[in-house]
Amino acid sequence: MSEVKDTQGQLWEVFIQTKKGLPFKHFGSVHAYDKEMAIQNARDLYTRRGEGRGMWVVPADAIVAVDSTDDESFFDPSDDKVYRHPTFYELPDGLKNM
Amino acid sequence: MDNLSLSKFCIRLGDNCLILAHRQSELCSHGPFLEEDIAQINLGLDLLGQAEALLIYAAKLEGGTRTADDLAFRRPERQFHNFMLTEQPNTDFAFVIVRQYIMSLYLLKTYQALSTVEDETLSGIALKALKELTYHERHFSMWLKRLGDGTEESHERTQTAINELWMFVGELYEEDAIDLMAQKASFAPTGAEMKTFLMEQINAKFTESTLKVPESVYMTTGSKNGIHTEYLGFLLTEMQYLQRAYPDAKW
Amino acid sequence: MGAEELDVLFQERIDANDKIEPRDNMPEEYRKHLIRQMSQHAHSEVIGMQPEGNWITRAPSLRAKKILLAKVQDEAGHGLYLYSATETLGITRDELIEKLHAGKAKYASIFNYPALTWADMGAIGWLVDGAAITNQVSLQKTSYGPYARAMVKICKEESFHQRQGYEIIASMAAGTEEQKEMAQDALNRFWWPSLMMFGPHDSDSPRSGNAMKWKIKRESNDVLRKRFIDKTVSQVELIGLTVPDKDLKWNEKEQSYDFGAIDWDEFWAVIKGGGPCNIKRLKHHKKAHTDGEWVRKAAAAYAQKHSKK
């Protein structure tokens, strides 16, 4: 097997339904290496004080995001990630403190 | 069961939860990543809650002046009755997972029996604990699979942990006079039932995780008579320090 | 639309108290400032687990042990909420940890002081968390959406921490002579560092200008510090302890306390690495990280092997 990289796992977004009949709400994110762990980590972090009935965890990069439902340029496939990606900033070598 | 015997039974179970909870609590801020730190603390808190409830009941049953805190913080080494497995140190993450996995199975089976007894205090404690332990077993067996069937290093470390901890498993299904009384009152499974349950679960999970049960190993014994490994003394020195250093103080 | 026009529109949104969300246009400086502030806030929660965790195994009663464990677990959770919020700005958890280890990201200086006695558990919960609450309540109105939401969640959980801390100190102050001495000693050691948590005078803080302009920061360091002192002095006096400040005096006209000079030399020295525990805190974090490498790799390897299932 190829050399395994040391990472903090993947980012997963957590949605919780606090009471039956209510919609699922976005609560935040957790890191995990697979879906079984993601569910457990999300439970430990977000339902410590009994906040949940149902829960979804979704890999963050599976989420498709748009800024505004009104915009003419509604959907841009090259910019559909849920969070910012600073890949278009050219940062000089030797840059400190960033 | 008479009150004195029942209190001894509760102290044994309470001690198991207490010492296990203490070992868990040592892991705080040492986790391999933050989410796991939180998970382990969660599990430790559950065990501590069970320990407290059991020791409070044990003190009550004794009928004397001892409180749960007296039981936890003022008894010397030779009066503790936790299994030696519970006091084994957090050598590495594999040792933690193996120790906790096996103890979770034991506690699950124990609380299952207690959840149906007529003694409402005990059945109440057991019903709550059962929900918690179901989750503990799931968490630890999740890690057992990932460590056993992860990398070569994780597999080796986990097999080493199993090999070194195996000698402490025999105590989990031993029987003495108190155990037989508890079984007669339907408070506990027989030693044979516990052994069968443990081995069935462990064999299945270890196989799934590409791990092996060690071949006939010497099984240690003695914790029900207050015989422990050298680790307990150090653990208690730390745990009991404040109460011993300031015997008149209330905290 | 040019960068300048975008910046103008951005400032208009800020001035109108709009919430900025992850994908919204924002000046690069705003984003960098937030990454630095939020990640340092997150690191503080995590590093804070060390001094607070120092007494878990020696907690003097079952109840005290339970409560302290729950509190430290909360701190870890707060760290996670904040890492989550920071990651929305296009930086990964791995990078955040790298920066902490490389000394490029800091954490609250208060955690570079040692937790020497059980009374310190009280002082930390009461004063350190108390100061943090004063700051975090103000941050609930910060302009960046994910940060504000994290602050709301954290504030809800934080008041339990402060009560826990105060209860410890109060019961010791009413206990044996040795306990009372221990409580006063903890107060003596944590009072001034807690005041320093609010940072330098705003006139000495280079980033304050932008932080206020962009409504990342809603109130000045000095205002928050004064608010904390005014809240806390009566709490000290109520339990028969003494604030270690000979210049502390009620100002009738201002309806507020005048207080003594903060030792800014100590403040800057500790920030720059010259505190009692700076080396220890980072070493501990690095060791946990290094020790955990094989575990993380095992989890990743297992996920790879079983990804088809």
PDB file of C-alpha atoms in Angstrom, chain B residues 109-199:
ATOM      1  CA  LYS B 109     -23.220  -7.530  30.357  1.00  0.00           C
ATOM      2  CA  THR B 110     -23.177  -6.531  34.023  1.00  0.00           C
ATOM      3  CA  TYR B 111     -25.573  -3.623  33.571  1.00  0.00           C
ATOM      4  CA  GLN B 112     -27.863  -5.755  31.422  1.00  0.00           C
ATOM      5  CA  ALA B 113     -28.389  -8.082  34.377  1.00  0.00           C
ATOM      6  CA  LEU B 114     -28.827  -5.212  36.842  1.00  0.00           C
ATOM      7  CA  SER B 115     -31.304  -3.350  34.661  1.00  0.00           C
ATOM      8  CA  THR B 116     -34.057  -5.865  35.468  1.00  0.00           C
ATOM      9  CA  VAL B 117     -33.627  -6.253  39.242  1.00  0.00           C
ATOM     10  CA  GLU B 118     -36.287  -5.129  41.679  1.00  0.00           C
ATOM     11  CA  ASP B 119     -33.862  -2.902  43.569  1.00  0.00           C
ATOM     12  CA  GLU B 120     -34.907   0.401  42.017  1.00  0.00           C
ATOM     13  CA  THR B 121     -31.728   2.275  42.813  1.00  0.00           C
ATOM     14  CA  LEU B 122     -29.610  -0.309  41.054  1.00  0.00           C
ATOM     15  CA  SER B 123     -31.924  -0.834  38.114  1.00  0.00           C
ATOM     16  CA  GLY B 124     -32.102   2.953  37.664  1.00  0.00           C
ATOM     17  CA  ILE B 125     -28.318   3.235  37.614  1.00  0.00           C
ATOM     18  CA  ALA B 126     -28.067   0.271  35.267  1.00  0.00           C
ATOM     19  CA  LEU B 127     -30.652   1.491  32.755  1.00  0.00           C
ATOM     20  CA  LYS B 128     -28.879   4.819  32.347  1.00  0.00           C
ATOM     21  CA  ALA B 129     -25.478   3.142  32.201  1.00  0.00           C
ATOM     22  CA  LEU B 130     -26.691   0.662  29.609  1.00  0.00           C
ATOM     23  CA  LYS B 131     -27.440   3.484  27.166  1.00  0.00           C
ATOM     24  CA  GLU B 132     -23.988   4.932  27.785  1.00  0.00           C
ATOM     25  CA  LEU B 133     -22.107   1.629  27.545  1.00  0.00           C
ATOM     26  CA  THR B 134     -23.804   0.740  24.287  1.00  0.00           C
ATOM     27  CA  TYR B 135     -22.199   3.857  22.895  1.00  0.00           C
ATOM     28  CA  HIS B 136     -18.852   3.095  24.554  1.00  0.00           C
ATOM     29  CA  GLU B 137     -18.692  -0.365  22.971  1.00  0.00           C
ATOM     30  CA  ARG B 138     -19.480   1.165  19.590  1.00  0.00           C
ATOM     31  CA  HIS B 139     -16.761   3.789  19.918  1.00  0.00           C
ATOM     32  CA  PHE B 140     -14.069   1.402  21.102  1.00  0.00           C
ATOM     33  CA  SER B 141     -14.856  -1.326  18.601  1.00  0.00           C
ATOM     34  CA  MET B 142     -14.780   1.330  15.863  1.00  0.00           C
ATOM     35  CA  TRP B 143     -11.209   2.127  16.898  1.00  0.00           C
ATOM     36  CA  LEU B 144     -10.244  -1.510  17.371  1.00  0.00           C
ATOM     37  CA  LYS B 145     -11.061  -2.153  13.705  1.00  0.00           C
ATOM     38  CA  ARG B 146      -9.159   0.913  12.520  1.00  0.00           C
ATOM     39  CA  LEU B 147      -6.088   0.134  14.593  1.00  0.00           C
ATOM     40  CA  GLY B 148      -6.082  -3.581  13.898  1.00  0.00           C
ATOM     41  CA  ASP B 149      -6.736  -3.176  10.194  1.00  0.00           C
ATOM     42  CA  GLY B 150      -5.032   0.184   9.605  1.00  0.00           C
ATOM     43  CA  THR B 151      -1.276   0.317   9.110  1.00  0.00           C
ATOM     44  CA  GLU B 152       1.384  -2.247   9.995  1.00  0.00           C
ATOM     45  CA  GLU B 153       2.449  -0.115  12.932  1.00  0.00           C
ATOM     46  CA  SER B 154      -1.068   0.255  14.322  1.00  0.00           C
ATOM     47  CA  HIS B 155      -1.624  -3.472  13.933  1.00  0.00           C
ATOM     48  CA  GLU B 156       1.592  -4.344  15.789  1.00  0.00           C
ATOM     49  CA  ARG B 157       0.929  -1.889  18.604  1.00  0.00           C
ATOM     50  CA  THR B 158      -2.594  -3.216  19.066  1.00  0.00           C
ATOM     51  CA  GLN B 159      -1.544  -6.845  19.060  1.00  0.00           C
ATOM     52  CA  THR B 160       1.138  -5.973  21.638  1.00  0.00           C
ATOM     53  CA  ALA B 161      -1.480  -4.317  23.829  1.00  0.00           C
ATOM     54  CA  ILE B 162      -3.693  -7.399  23.588  1.00  0.00           C
ATOM     55  CA  ASN B 163      -0.802  -9.732  24.398  1.00  0.00           C
ATOM     56  CA  GLU B 164       0.188  -7.758  27.476  1.00  0.00           C
ATOM     57  CA  LEU B 165      -3.317  -7.107  28.809  1.00  0.00           C
ATOM     58  CA  TRP B 166      -4.678 -10.599  28.226  1.00  0.00           C
ATOM     59  CA  MET B 167      -3.487 -11.931  31.602  1.00  0.00           C
ATOM     60  CA  PHE B 168      -5.943  -9.561  33.318  1.00  0.00           C
ATOM     61  CA  VAL B 169      -9.033 -10.796  31.500  1.00  0.00           C
ATOM     62  CA  GLY B 170      -9.509 -13.917  33.663  1.00  0.00           C
ATOM     63  CA  GLU B 171     -10.626 -11.830  36.638  1.00  0.00           C
ATOM     64  CA  LEU B 172     -13.642 -10.596  34.685  1.00  0.00           C
ATOM     65  CA  TYR B 173     -15.384 -13.978  34.897  1.00  0.00           C
ATOM     66  CA  GLU B 174     -14.107 -15.263  38.262  1.00  0.00           C
ATOM     67  CA  GLU B 175     -16.596 -16.124  40.973  1.00  0.00           C
ATOM     68  CA  ASP B 176     -16.365 -15.876  44.742  1.00  0.00           C
ATOM     69  CA  ALA B 177     -18.927 -15.953  47.559  1.00  0.00           C
ATOM     70  CA  ILE B 178     -20.250 -12.463  46.826  1.00  0.00           C
ATOM     71  CA  ASP B 179     -20.626 -13.270  43.126  1.00  0.00           C
ATOM     72  CA  LEU B 180     -22.545 -16.453  43.884  1.00  0.00           C
ATOM     73  CA  MET B 181     -24.895 -14.523  46.172  1.00  0.00           C
ATOM     74  CA  ALA B 182     -25.428 -11.930  43.453  1.00  0.00           C
ATOM     75  CA  GLN B 183     -26.138 -14.638  40.887  1.00  0.00           C
ATOM     76  CA  LYS B 184     -28.630 -16.301  43.217  1.00  0.00           C
ATOM     77  CA  ALA B 185     -30.470 -12.965  43.486  1.00  0.00           C
ATOM     78  CA  SER B 186     -30.289 -12.554  39.661  1.00  0.00           C
ATOM     79  CA  PHE B 187     -28.098  -9.487  40.003  1.00  0.00           C
ATOM     80  CA  ALA B 188     -25.308 -10.933  37.879  1.00  0.00           C
ATOM     81  CA  PRO B 189     -24.632 -13.506  35.149  1.00  0.00           C
ATOM     82  CA  THR B 190     -22.636 -16.624  36.083  1.00  0.00           C
ATOM     83  CA  GLY B 191     -18.908 -16.678  35.470  1.00  0.00           C
ATOM     84  CA  ALA B 192     -19.450 -19.116  32.635  1.00  0.00           C
ATOM     85  CA  GLU B 193     -22.060 -16.864  31.016  1.00  0.00           C
ATOM     86  CA  MET B 194     -19.774 -13.832  31.314  1.00  0.00           C
ATOM     87  CA  LYS B 195     -16.834 -15.769  29.864  1.00  0.00           C
ATOM     88  CA  THR B 196     -18.895 -17.044  26.953  1.00  0.00           C
ATOM     89  CA  PHE B 197     -20.226 -13.579  26.213  1.00  0.00           C
ATOM     90  CA  LEU B 198     -16.810 -11.946  26.384  1.00  0.00           C
ATOM     91  CA  MET B 199     -15.087 -14.542  24.241  1.00  0.00           C
TER      92      MET B 199
END
